[in-house]
Amino acid sequence: HDFLMNAPGPATAAVVERSGPRAAIALGLLIYVVVVGGLWACGSDDALYPVVTAGGRGERLVQQAFFGLVVVLALGWNFMWLASTSALDAAARAGGATSCGEIAQIRTANEFCIYSASVAFLLVSMVTRDRYKDVV
């Protein structure tokens, strides 16, 4: 998954350049919404899982579907990440950033905010989860 988040970079960069950041972000978001629905279906007792297991294919098919969806999720992430970086660079230039150093500082501040939010959500989830339920 991590490899596939970055591997399609050259191809998605070409798509971002041709279609523009907004269209690429919309495509990535659409991929995300579809994949999250599929992942929910793979893990939900009320959705896809009973249908697949009743068909005799069992766990293996659900695992393959889950893996395939995670691969596609990485592609959606790549579209959104590259397109948002492109949009950030354009906004920085429009705002008066002229050197690569200034743009790098803006990117660094942006990524600091993103990763800080990720850590905050991780800490919240660690505090609010039911440890005893997770063990079972």
PDB file of N, CA and C in Angstrom, residues 81 84-85 88-89 92 100-118:
ATOM      1  N   TRP A  81      -2.906  13.873  -3.286  1.00  0.00           N
ATOM      2  CA  TRP A  81      -1.678  14.437  -2.737  1.00  0.00           C
ATOM      3  C   TRP A  81      -0.943  15.279  -3.779  1.00  0.00           C
ATOM      4  N   SER A  84      -3.060  18.407  -4.731  1.00  0.00           N
ATOM      5  CA  SER A  84      -3.084  19.433  -3.687  1.00  0.00           C
ATOM      6  C   SER A  84      -1.729  20.127  -3.566  1.00  0.00           C
ATOM      7  N   THR A  85      -0.648  19.389  -3.772  1.00  0.00           N
ATOM      8  CA  THR A  85       0.682  20.004  -3.759  1.00  0.00           C
ATOM      9  C   THR A  85       0.818  20.979  -4.921  1.00  0.00           C
ATOM     10  N   LEU A  88      -1.171  24.020  -4.043  1.00  0.00           N
ATOM     11  CA  LEU A  88      -0.472  24.798  -3.016  1.00  0.00           C
ATOM     12  C   LEU A  88       0.662  25.617  -3.639  1.00  0.00           C
ATOM     13  N   ASP A  89       1.423  25.000  -4.545  1.00  0.00           N
ATOM     14  CA  ASP A  89       2.503  25.718  -5.221  1.00  0.00           C
ATOM     15  C   ASP A  89       1.966  26.896  -6.030  1.00  0.00           C
ATOM     16  N   ALA A  92       0.955  29.617  -3.696  1.00  0.00           N
ATOM     17  CA  ALA A  92       2.139  30.280  -3.137  1.00  0.00           C
ATOM     18  C   ALA A  92       2.718  31.271  -4.141  1.00  0.00           C
ATOM     19  N   CYS A 100      12.376  29.068  -4.818  1.00  0.00           N
ATOM     20  CA  CYS A 100      12.106  27.682  -4.431  1.00  0.00           C
ATOM     21  C   CYS A 100      12.149  27.527  -2.914  1.00  0.00           C
ATOM     22  N   GLY A 101      12.996  28.312  -2.255  1.00  0.00           N
ATOM     23  CA  GLY A 101      13.093  28.261  -0.800  1.00  0.00           C
ATOM     24  C   GLY A 101      11.811  28.705  -0.117  1.00  0.00           C
ATOM     25  N   GLU A 102      11.192  29.746  -0.650  1.00  0.00           N
ATOM     26  CA  GLU A 102       9.926  30.217  -0.075  1.00  0.00           C
ATOM     27  C   GLU A 102       8.822  29.179  -0.268  1.00  0.00           C
ATOM     28  N   ILE A 103       8.778  28.590  -1.441  1.00  0.00           N
ATOM     29  CA  ILE A 103       7.769  27.556  -1.704  1.00  0.00           C
ATOM     30  C   ILE A 103       8.023  26.343  -0.814  1.00  0.00           C
ATOM     31  N   ALA A 104       9.296  25.992  -0.610  1.00  0.00           N
ATOM     32  CA  ALA A 104       9.629  24.864   0.265  1.00  0.00           C
ATOM     33  C   ALA A 104       9.191  25.143   1.699  1.00  0.00           C
ATOM     34  N   GLN A 105       9.332  26.380   2.157  1.00  0.00           N
ATOM     35  CA  GLN A 105       8.885  26.730   3.506  1.00  0.00           C
ATOM     36  C   GLN A 105       7.369  26.601   3.635  1.00  0.00           C
ATOM     37  N   ILE A 106       6.656  27.004   2.614  1.00  0.00           N
ATOM     38  CA  ILE A 106       5.197  26.893   2.632  1.00  0.00           C
ATOM     39  C   ILE A 106       4.787  25.425   2.639  1.00  0.00           C
ATOM     40  N   ARG A 107       5.443  24.621   1.807  1.00  0.00           N
ATOM     41  CA  ARG A 107       5.150  23.172   1.796  1.00  0.00           C
ATOM     42  C   ARG A 107       5.448  22.545   3.155  1.00  0.00           C
ATOM     43  N   THR A 108       6.564  22.932   3.753  1.00  0.00           N
ATOM     44  CA  THR A 108       6.938  22.381   5.058  1.00  0.00           C
ATOM     45  C   THR A 108       5.904  22.724   6.116  1.00  0.00           C
ATOM     46  N   ALA A 109       5.456  23.960   6.131  1.00  0.00           N
ATOM     47  CA  ALA A 109       4.430  24.359   7.104  1.00  0.00           C
ATOM     48  C   ALA A 109       3.142  23.574   6.870  1.00  0.00           C
ATOM     49  N   ASN A 110       2.782  23.393   5.609  1.00  0.00           N
ATOM     50  CA  ASN A 110       1.576  22.636   5.270  1.00  0.00           C
ATOM     51  C   ASN A 110       1.691  21.179   5.741  1.00  0.00           C
ATOM     52  N   GLU A 111       2.804  20.549   5.454  1.00  0.00           N
ATOM     53  CA  GLU A 111       2.985  19.153   5.851  1.00  0.00           C
ATOM     54  C   GLU A 111       3.069  19.001   7.365  1.00  0.00           C
ATOM     55  N   PHE A 112       3.656  19.985   8.047  1.00  0.00           N
ATOM     56  CA  PHE A 112       3.676  19.961   9.504  1.00  0.00           C
ATOM     57  C   PHE A 112       2.251  19.952  10.051  1.00  0.00           C
ATOM     58  N   CYS A 113       1.387  20.781   9.479  1.00  0.00           N
ATOM     59  CA  CYS A 113      -0.015  20.819   9.922  1.00  0.00           C
ATOM     60  C   CYS A 113      -0.717  19.489   9.646  1.00  0.00           C
ATOM     61  N   ILE A 114      -0.480  18.919   8.480  1.00  0.00           N
ATOM     62  CA  ILE A 114      -1.112  17.635   8.123  1.00  0.00           C
ATOM     63  C   ILE A 114      -0.675  16.538   9.085  1.00  0.00           C
ATOM     64  N   TYR A 115       0.626  16.405   9.298  1.00  0.00           N
ATOM     65  CA  TYR A 115       1.109  15.320  10.153  1.00  0.00           C
ATOM     66  C   TYR A 115       0.774  15.569  11.623  1.00  0.00           C
ATOM     67  N   SER A 116       0.710  16.821  12.041  1.00  0.00           N
ATOM     68  CA  SER A 116       0.285  17.118  13.412  1.00  0.00           C
ATOM     69  C   SER A 116      -1.162  16.691  13.629  1.00  0.00           C
ATOM     70  N   ALA A 117      -2.013  16.949  12.639  1.00  0.00           N
ATOM     71  CA  ALA A 117      -3.412  16.518  12.739  1.00  0.00           C
ATOM     72  C   ALA A 117      -3.499  14.990  12.758  1.00  0.00           C
ATOM     73  N   SER A 118      -2.677  14.325  11.968  1.00  0.00           N
ATOM     74  CA  SER A 118      -2.678  12.858  11.962  1.00  0.00           C
ATOM     75  C   SER A 118      -2.291  12.300  13.324  1.00  0.00           C
TER      76      SER A 118
END
